[in-house]
Coordinates of C-alpha atoms in Angstrom, one line a residue:
M13 CA 22.2 10.7 -28.3
S14 CA 18.4 11.0 -27.8
V15 CA 16.9 13.0 -24.9
F16 CA 15.6 9.8 -23.3
K17 CA 19.0 8.0 -23.6
A18 CA 20.7 11.0 -22.1
R19 CA 18.3 11.0 -19.2
V20 CA 18.8 7.3 -18.6
K21 CA 22.6 8.0 -18.5
E22 CA 22.1 10.7 -15.9
F23 CA 20.4 8.2 -13.7
E24 CA 23.0 5.5 -14.3
D25 CA 25.9 7.9 -13.6
A26 CA 24.2 9.1 -10.4
L27 CA 23.7 5.5 -9.2
D28 CA 27.2 4.5 -10.1
E29 CA 28.8 6.9 -7.7
N30 CA 30.4 5.3 -4.6
E31 CA 28.6 7.9 -2.5
I32 CA 25.2 8.7 -3.8
D33 CA 24.3 12.4 -4.0
L34 CA 20.7 12.0 -2.6
S35 CA 19.8 15.6 -3.2
Y36 CA 20.8 15.4 -6.9
L37 CA 19.0 12.0 -7.2
R38 CA 15.9 13.5 -5.8
Q39 CA 16.0 16.2 -8.5
L40 CA 16.3 13.6 -11.2
C41 CA 13.5 11.4 -9.8
F42 CA 11.1 14.3 -9.2
N43 CA 10.6 14.5 -13.0
G44 CA 9.9 10.8 -13.3
I45 CA 12.2 7.8 -13.3
P46 CA 12.7 6.1 -16.7
D47 CA 11.0 2.8 -16.8
V48 CA 14.0 0.8 -17.9
K49 CA 16.6 -1.4 -16.4
S50 CA 16.4 -1.4 -12.6
L51 CA 16.3 2.3 -12.2
R52 CA 12.9 2.8 -10.4
P53 CA 13.3 -0.1 -7.9
R54 CA 16.8 1.1 -7.0
C55 CA 15.8 4.7 -6.7
W56 CA 12.8 4.0 -4.6
K57 CA 14.9 1.9 -2.2
L58 CA 17.2 5.0 -1.8
L59 CA 14.4 7.6 -1.6
L60 CA 12.6 5.5 1.1
G61 CA 15.8 5.0 3.1
Y62 CA 16.0 1.2 2.7
L63 CA 19.4 1.6 1.1
G64 CA 22.0 4.1 2.4
T65 CA 23.9 6.5 0.2
N66 CA 27.2 4.5 0.4
R67 CA 27.0 2.1 -2.5
E68 CA 29.5 -0.3 -0.9
S69 CA 27.1 -1.0 2.0
W70 CA 24.2 -2.1 -0.3
N71 CA 25.1 -5.8 -0.5
E72 CA 25.6 -6.1 3.2
T73 CA 22.3 -4.3 3.9
L74 CA 20.3 -6.4 1.4
T75 CA 21.8 -9.7 2.7
K76 CA 21.1 -8.8 6.3
K77 CA 17.5 -7.6 5.7
R78 CA 16.5 -10.5 3.5
T79 CA 17.8 -13.0 6.0
L80 CA 15.9 -11.2 8.7
Y81 CA 12.7 -11.3 6.7
R82 CA 13.1 -15.0 6.1
Q83 CA 13.3 -15.4 9.9
F84 CA 10.1 -13.5 10.3
I85 CA 8.3 -16.0 7.9
E86 CA 9.8 -19.0 9.7
E87 CA 8.8 -17.8 13.2
L88 CA 5.6 -15.9 12.6
V89 CA 3.8 -17.7 9.8
L90 CA 3.0 -21.0 11.5
P91 CA 0.1 -22.2 13.6
P92 CA 1.1 -22.7 17.3
G93 CA 0.3 -26.5 17.3
L94 CA 3.0 -27.0 14.7
K95 CA 5.7 -25.1 16.6
E96 CA 8.5 -27.0 18.3
A97 CA 8.0 -24.8 21.4
H98 CA 4.6 -26.5 21.9
T99 CA 5.7 -29.1 24.4
L100 CA 4.2 -31.2 27.2
D101 CA 4.3 -29.9 30.8
A102 CA 6.9 -32.1 32.6
R103 CA 4.9 -32.2 35.8
N104 CA 1.4 -33.2 34.8
G105 CA 1.9 -34.5 31.2
C106 CA -0.6 -32.0 29.7
L107 CA 0.0 -29.3 27.2
N108 CA 1.3 -26.0 28.3
D109 CA -1.0 -24.3 25.8
H110 CA -4.1 -25.4 24.0
P111 CA -6.6 -24.0 21.5
L112 CA -9.2 -23.2 24.2
S113 CA -6.7 -21.1 26.3
E114 CA -7.7 -17.5 26.8
G115 CA -4.5 -16.4 28.6
A116 CA -2.8 -13.3 27.3
E117 CA 0.4 -15.2 26.7
S118 CA -1.3 -18.1 25.0
A119 CA 0.1 -18.7 21.6
W120 CA -3.3 -20.1 20.5
N121 CA -5.2 -17.1 21.9
I122 CA -2.8 -14.8 19.9
F123 CA -3.3 -17.0 16.9
F124 CA -7.1 -16.6 16.9
N125 CA -6.8 -12.8 17.5
D126 CA -4.4 -12.6 14.6
N127 CA -7.0 -14.3 12.4
E128 CA -9.3 -11.3 13.0
F129 CA -7.1 -8.9 11.1
L130 CA -5.9 -11.6 8.8
L131 CA -9.5 -12.0 7.6
Q132 CA -9.6 -8.3 6.6
I133 CA -6.2 -8.5 4.9
D134 CA -7.4 -11.5 3.0
K135 CA -10.5 -9.6 1.7
D136 CA -8.5 -6.5 0.8
V137 CA -5.6 -8.2 -1.1
R138 CA -8.0 -10.2 -3.2
R139 CA -9.4 -6.9 -4.5
L140 CA -6.0 -5.3 -5.2
C141 CA -5.7 -3.4 -8.5
P142 CA -8.6 -5.3 -10.3
D143 CA -8.0 -3.4 -13.5
I144 CA -4.8 -5.4 -14.2
S145 CA -4.2 -9.1 -13.9
F146 CA -0.7 -8.8 -12.3
F147 CA -1.7 -9.6 -8.7
Q148 CA -3.6 -12.7 -9.8
Q149 CA -0.6 -14.1 -11.7
P150 CA 1.8 -16.6 -10.1
T151 CA 5.1 -15.2 -8.9
E152 CA 8.3 -16.6 -10.4
Y153 CA 9.8 -16.9 -7.0
P154 CA 7.4 -18.4 -4.5
C155 CA 8.5 -18.6 -0.9
D156 CA 9.7 -22.2 -0.7
I157 CA 9.0 -22.7 3.0
V158 CA 5.4 -21.6 2.4
V159 CA 4.4 -23.2 -0.8
N160 CA 5.9 -26.6 0.2
S161 CA 4.4 -26.7 3.6
N162 CA 1.2 -28.7 2.8
G163 CA -0.8 -25.6 3.4
E164 CA 0.4 -25.2 7.0
R165 CA 2.0 -21.8 6.3
R166 CA -0.6 -20.6 3.8
L167 CA -2.2 -17.6 5.5
H168 CA -5.4 -17.6 3.4
Q169 CA -6.0 -21.2 4.6
R170 CA -6.6 -19.9 8.1
V171 CA -9.5 -17.7 6.9
V172 CA -10.6 -19.7 3.9
P173 CA -14.2 -18.9 2.9
S174 CA -16.4 -21.7 4.1
V175 CA -19.6 -23.2 2.9
L176 CA -22.6 -21.3 4.4
K177 CA -25.9 -23.1 4.9
A178 CA -29.2 -21.3 5.3
A179 CA -32.6 -22.8 5.7
N180 CA -35.9 -21.4 4.4
V181 CA -38.7 -22.6 6.7
E182 CA -42.2 -22.7 5.1
R183 CA -45.3 -23.6 7.1
K184 CA -48.9 -23.3 6.2
G185 CA -51.5 -23.5 8.9
L186 CA -50.9 -26.7 11.0
G187 CA -49.4 -28.6 8.1
I188 CA -46.0 -30.2 7.8
T189 CA -43.0 -27.7 8.1
K190 CA -41.0 -27.7 4.9
I191 CA -37.3 -26.8 5.1
N192 CA -35.4 -25.9 2.0
L193 CA -31.6 -26.0 2.5
I194 CA -29.6 -23.4 0.5
T195 CA -25.9 -23.8 0.2
K196 CA -23.9 -20.6 -0.6
R197 CA -20.2 -20.3 -1.0
S198 CA -18.4 -17.0 -0.5
E199 CA -17.1 -15.6 -3.7
E200 CA -13.4 -15.4 -4.1
T201 CA -12.2 -12.6 -6.3
Y202 CA -8.7 -13.9 -6.6
E203 CA -8.1 -17.7 -6.6
A204 CA -5.2 -19.1 -4.5
M205 CA -2.5 -21.2 -6.3
E206 CA -1.9 -24.9 -5.8
E207 CA 0.9 -26.4 -3.8
G208 CA 4.3 -25.3 -5.0
Q209 CA 3.0 -22.0 -6.4
E210 CA 1.6 -18.7 -5.1
A211 CA 0.0 -15.6 -6.7
H212 CA 1.4 -12.1 -6.1
W213 CA -1.6 -11.3 -4.0
E214 CA -0.7 -14.1 -1.6
V215 CA 2.8 -12.6 -1.2
V216 CA 1.3 -9.1 -0.5
Q217 CA -1.0 -10.8 2.1
R218 CA 2.1 -12.2 3.9
I219 CA 3.8 -8.8 3.8
L220 CA 0.8 -7.1 5.4
F221 CA 0.4 -9.9 8.0
L222 CA 4.0 -9.7 9.1
Y223 CA 3.8 -5.9 9.3
A224 CA 0.7 -6.2 11.5
K225 CA 2.4 -8.8 13.7
L226 CA 5.5 -6.7 14.1
N227 CA 3.6 -3.5 14.8
P228 CA 0.9 -4.5 17.2
G229 CA 0.2 -0.9 18.3
Q230 CA -0.9 -0.2 14.8
S231 CA -1.7 -3.6 13.4
Y232 CA -3.5 -3.6 10.0
V233 CA -5.8 -0.9 8.9
Q234 CA -7.8 -1.0 5.7
G235 CA -6.0 1.0 3.0
M236 CA -2.5 -0.3 3.8
N237 CA -3.1 -2.8 1.0
E238 CA -3.4 0.1 -1.5
I239 CA 0.0 1.5 -0.3
V240 CA 1.9 -1.7 -0.4
G241 CA 0.5 -2.7 -3.8
P242 CA 2.4 -0.2 -6.0
I243 CA 5.7 -0.8 -4.0
Y244 CA 5.4 -4.6 -4.5
Y245 CA 4.5 -4.1 -8.2
V246 CA 7.7 -2.1 -8.8
M247 CA 10.0 -4.5 -6.9
A248 CA 8.4 -7.6 -8.5
S249 CA 8.7 -6.1 -12.0
D250 CA 12.4 -5.4 -11.6
P251 CA 14.2 -6.5 -14.9
D252 CA 17.1 -7.8 -12.9
S253 CA 16.1 -11.4 -11.8
D254 CA 18.5 -11.3 -8.8
Y255 CA 16.5 -8.4 -7.4
R256 CA 13.2 -9.7 -8.5
E257 CA 13.8 -12.9 -6.6
H258 CA 13.9 -10.9 -3.3
A259 CA 11.0 -8.5 -4.2
E260 CA 9.0 -9.7 -1.1
A261 CA 11.6 -8.9 1.4
D262 CA 12.7 -5.6 -0.2
C263 CA 9.0 -4.5 -0.5
F264 CA 8.4 -5.3 3.2
F265 CA 11.2 -3.0 4.3
C266 CA 10.3 -0.2 1.8
F267 CA 6.7 -0.4 2.9
T268 CA 7.7 -0.3 6.6
A269 CA 9.9 2.8 5.9
L270 CA 7.0 4.5 4.1
M271 CA 4.5 3.5 6.9
A272 CA 6.8 5.1 9.4
E273 CA 6.1 8.4 7.6
V274 CA 2.4 8.0 7.0
R275 CA 1.5 6.1 10.1
D276 CA -0.3 9.1 11.5
F277 CA -2.8 8.8 8.7
F278 CA -3.9 5.4 10.0
I279 CA -4.0 6.1 13.7
K280 CA -7.3 7.7 14.7
T281 CA -5.9 9.2 18.0
L282 CA -3.3 11.1 15.9
D283 CA -5.8 12.6 13.4
D284 CA -5.3 16.1 14.9
S285 CA -1.5 15.9 15.2
E286 CA 0.7 17.9 12.8
G287 CA 1.1 14.9 10.6
G288 CA -2.5 13.6 11.1
I289 CA -5.0 13.3 8.3
K290 CA -7.2 16.2 9.7
N291 CA -4.3 18.6 9.7
M292 CA -3.3 17.5 6.2
M293 CA -6.9 18.1 4.9
K294 CA -6.9 21.5 6.6
R295 CA -3.7 22.5 4.9
L296 CA -5.1 21.4 1.5
S297 CA -8.2 23.5 2.1
Q298 CA -6.0 26.5 3.0
M299 CA -3.9 26.0 -0.1
L300 CA -7.1 25.9 -2.2
Q301 CA -8.4 29.1 -0.5
E302 CA -5.1 30.9 -1.3
R303 CA -5.0 29.7 -5.0
D304 CA -8.6 30.1 -6.0
L305 CA -11.0 31.7 -3.6
Q306 CA -14.0 31.2 -5.9
I307 CA -13.7 27.4 -6.0
Y308 CA -13.0 27.4 -2.2
E309 CA -16.2 29.4 -1.6
R310 CA -18.2 27.3 -4.0
L311 CA -17.3 24.0 -2.2
K312 CA -17.8 25.7 1.2
S313 CA -21.3 27.0 0.2
Q314 CA -22.2 23.5 -0.9
E315 CA -20.9 22.1 2.4
L316 CA -18.7 19.8 0.4
H317 CA -16.1 19.3 3.1
P318 CA -12.5 18.1 2.3
Q319 CA -13.1 14.7 4.1
Y320 CA -15.6 13.8 1.4
Y321 CA -12.9 13.5 -1.2
S322 CA -9.4 14.3 0.1
F323 CA -9.3 11.9 3.0
R324 CA -8.8 9.1 0.6
W325 CA -6.6 11.1 -1.7
I326 CA -4.1 11.9 1.0
S327 CA -4.2 8.8 3.3
L328 CA -3.7 6.4 0.3
I329 CA -1.3 8.8 -1.5
L330 CA -3.7 8.9 -4.6
S331 CA -3.3 5.2 -5.1
Q332 CA -7.0 4.7 -5.8
E333 CA -7.6 7.8 -8.0
F334 CA -5.4 6.8 -11.0
P335 CA -4.3 3.7 -12.9
L336 CA -1.3 1.9 -11.4
P337 CA 1.2 3.2 -14.0
D338 CA 0.1 6.7 -13.2
V339 CA 0.3 6.1 -9.4
V340 CA 3.9 4.9 -9.8
R341 CA 4.7 8.0 -11.7
I342 CA 3.1 10.2 -9.0
W343 CA 5.1 8.4 -6.4
D344 CA 8.4 9.1 -8.2
S345 CA 7.7 12.8 -7.4
V346 CA 6.2 12.3 -4.0
F347 CA 9.1 10.1 -2.8
S348 CA 11.6 12.7 -4.2
D349 CA 10.0 15.6 -2.2
E350 CA 12.3 16.3 0.8
Q351 CA 9.2 17.6 2.6
R352 CA 7.6 14.4 1.3
F353 CA 3.9 15.2 1.5
Q354 CA 4.0 18.9 0.7
F355 CA 4.0 18.0 -3.0
L356 CA 1.3 15.5 -2.5
L357 CA -0.9 18.3 -1.3
K358 CA 0.1 20.4 -4.3
I359 CA -1.1 17.5 -6.6
C360 CA -4.4 17.3 -4.7
C361 CA -4.9 21.0 -5.1
A362 CA -4.0 20.8 -8.8
M363 CA -6.6 18.1 -9.3
I364 CA -9.3 20.5 -7.9
L365 CA -8.1 23.5 -9.9
I366 CA -8.0 21.6 -13.2
Q367 CA -11.8 20.9 -12.7
R368 CA -12.5 24.5 -12.0
D369 CA -15.2 25.2 -14.6
Q370 CA -17.0 21.9 -13.9
I371 CA -17.0 22.5 -10.1
L372 CA -18.4 26.1 -10.5
Q373 CA -21.3 24.9 -12.5
N374 CA -22.1 21.6 -10.8
D375 CA -24.5 21.1 -7.9
F376 CA -23.5 19.3 -4.7
A377 CA -24.2 15.8 -5.9
S378 CA -22.3 16.3 -9.2
N379 CA -19.3 17.7 -7.4
V380 CA -19.2 14.9 -4.9
K381 CA -19.3 12.4 -7.8
L382 CA -16.6 14.4 -9.7
L383 CA -14.1 14.5 -6.9
Q384 CA -14.8 11.0 -5.6
N385 CA -14.5 9.5 -9.0
Y386 CA -11.8 11.7 -10.6
P387 CA -12.0 11.7 -14.4
F388 CA -9.3 10.0 -16.5
M389 CA -6.7 12.4 -17.8
D390 CA -3.0 12.6 -18.7
I391 CA -1.2 12.4 -15.4
N392 CA 1.5 14.8 -16.7
V393 CA -1.1 17.5 -17.0
V394 CA -1.9 17.1 -13.2
L395 CA 1.8 17.0 -12.3
S396 CA 2.6 20.1 -14.4
K397 CA -0.1 22.0 -12.7
A398 CA 1.2 20.9 -9.3
V399 CA 4.7 22.0 -10.2
S400 CA 3.3 25.4 -11.3
L401 CA 1.8 25.7 -7.8
C402 CA 5.3 25.1 -6.3
Y403 CA 6.6 27.9 -8.5
E404 CA 3.9 30.3 -7.5
N405 CA 4.6 29.5 -3.8
Y406 CA 8.3 30.2 -4.4
L407 CA 7.5 33.6 -6.0
H408 CA 5.2 34.4 -3.0
T409 CA 7.9 33.7 -0.4
H410 CA 10.8 35.4 -2.2

């Protein structure tokens, strides 16, 4: 039996147990999940806590969650004027609610406020992973209550780019004013599908919209699209069609579970908390200082502060620094880390150390460019370096 087949069998045996040994599964996943069968989607669901360790509970959990998600779509993805609850007032025969209402409880007022963050979501998901065509392609399993709604439940229709008209006014002396009309249409990066179909980016848009609706204290923040993207890609690429059919619902709950852990990255008032982004950048800086004082002093002397590069690295879990397949591999290890983001910091530190020679000879501008546009390299080199940092840390503490 080949090494690869033996490794696949280790995963299959671990996942076939009635009670999953999560600690052992983490050890397996840390070194990368084989990209075969349904191993990665299933492991991620376990590592993110969407599925419990009791295998007999999986079907009940999945059925319950998927039914709940469908209810979210039915209740939250529909303009107020089309809801049955929109009725006439029995006393005066006029509408309880109307589009011009500014009341806090007004469904129409809420609708227009929702469109403000929906517009940002729409812009962001149309730019998702432009290096691959996956998100522009139609999904095999479009949501029937959306794609057959005559556009009423199509979220992008609410913020569809409109025709913009501008006029150039020319006037010479006291002569006749000449007006040249210019018509411009906002460019759409990803096109929407026709009735009966929807692209993967439209599905991701709906996931983010529902998350924002159900988490009003946090709502939507730019960058969340970069976190949900890889999760959806993994779920929607599941070789098992029965699971692939429910990729949207499963992705929503996995994304929600992950956001519960990284939410501090996206809430400005929590920047200074233990799990906040400022504290994470500080820990990375301290780690670099301990591992390589020369690089640390070089960056410090250039006043190249961690927020110039590591803010994005940490808050988006490196999803914008590497190609999608590499991001997925990184997340195998990050999700397997019991301390979760301790290993993420090790990866970030390794990325800097690997560029040691370049950093020491570069000026400020060149180093900013280097770290903000990390050069392409074998992701296994980066991960191996990060693992060596873990080993060094173990030796220091024992």
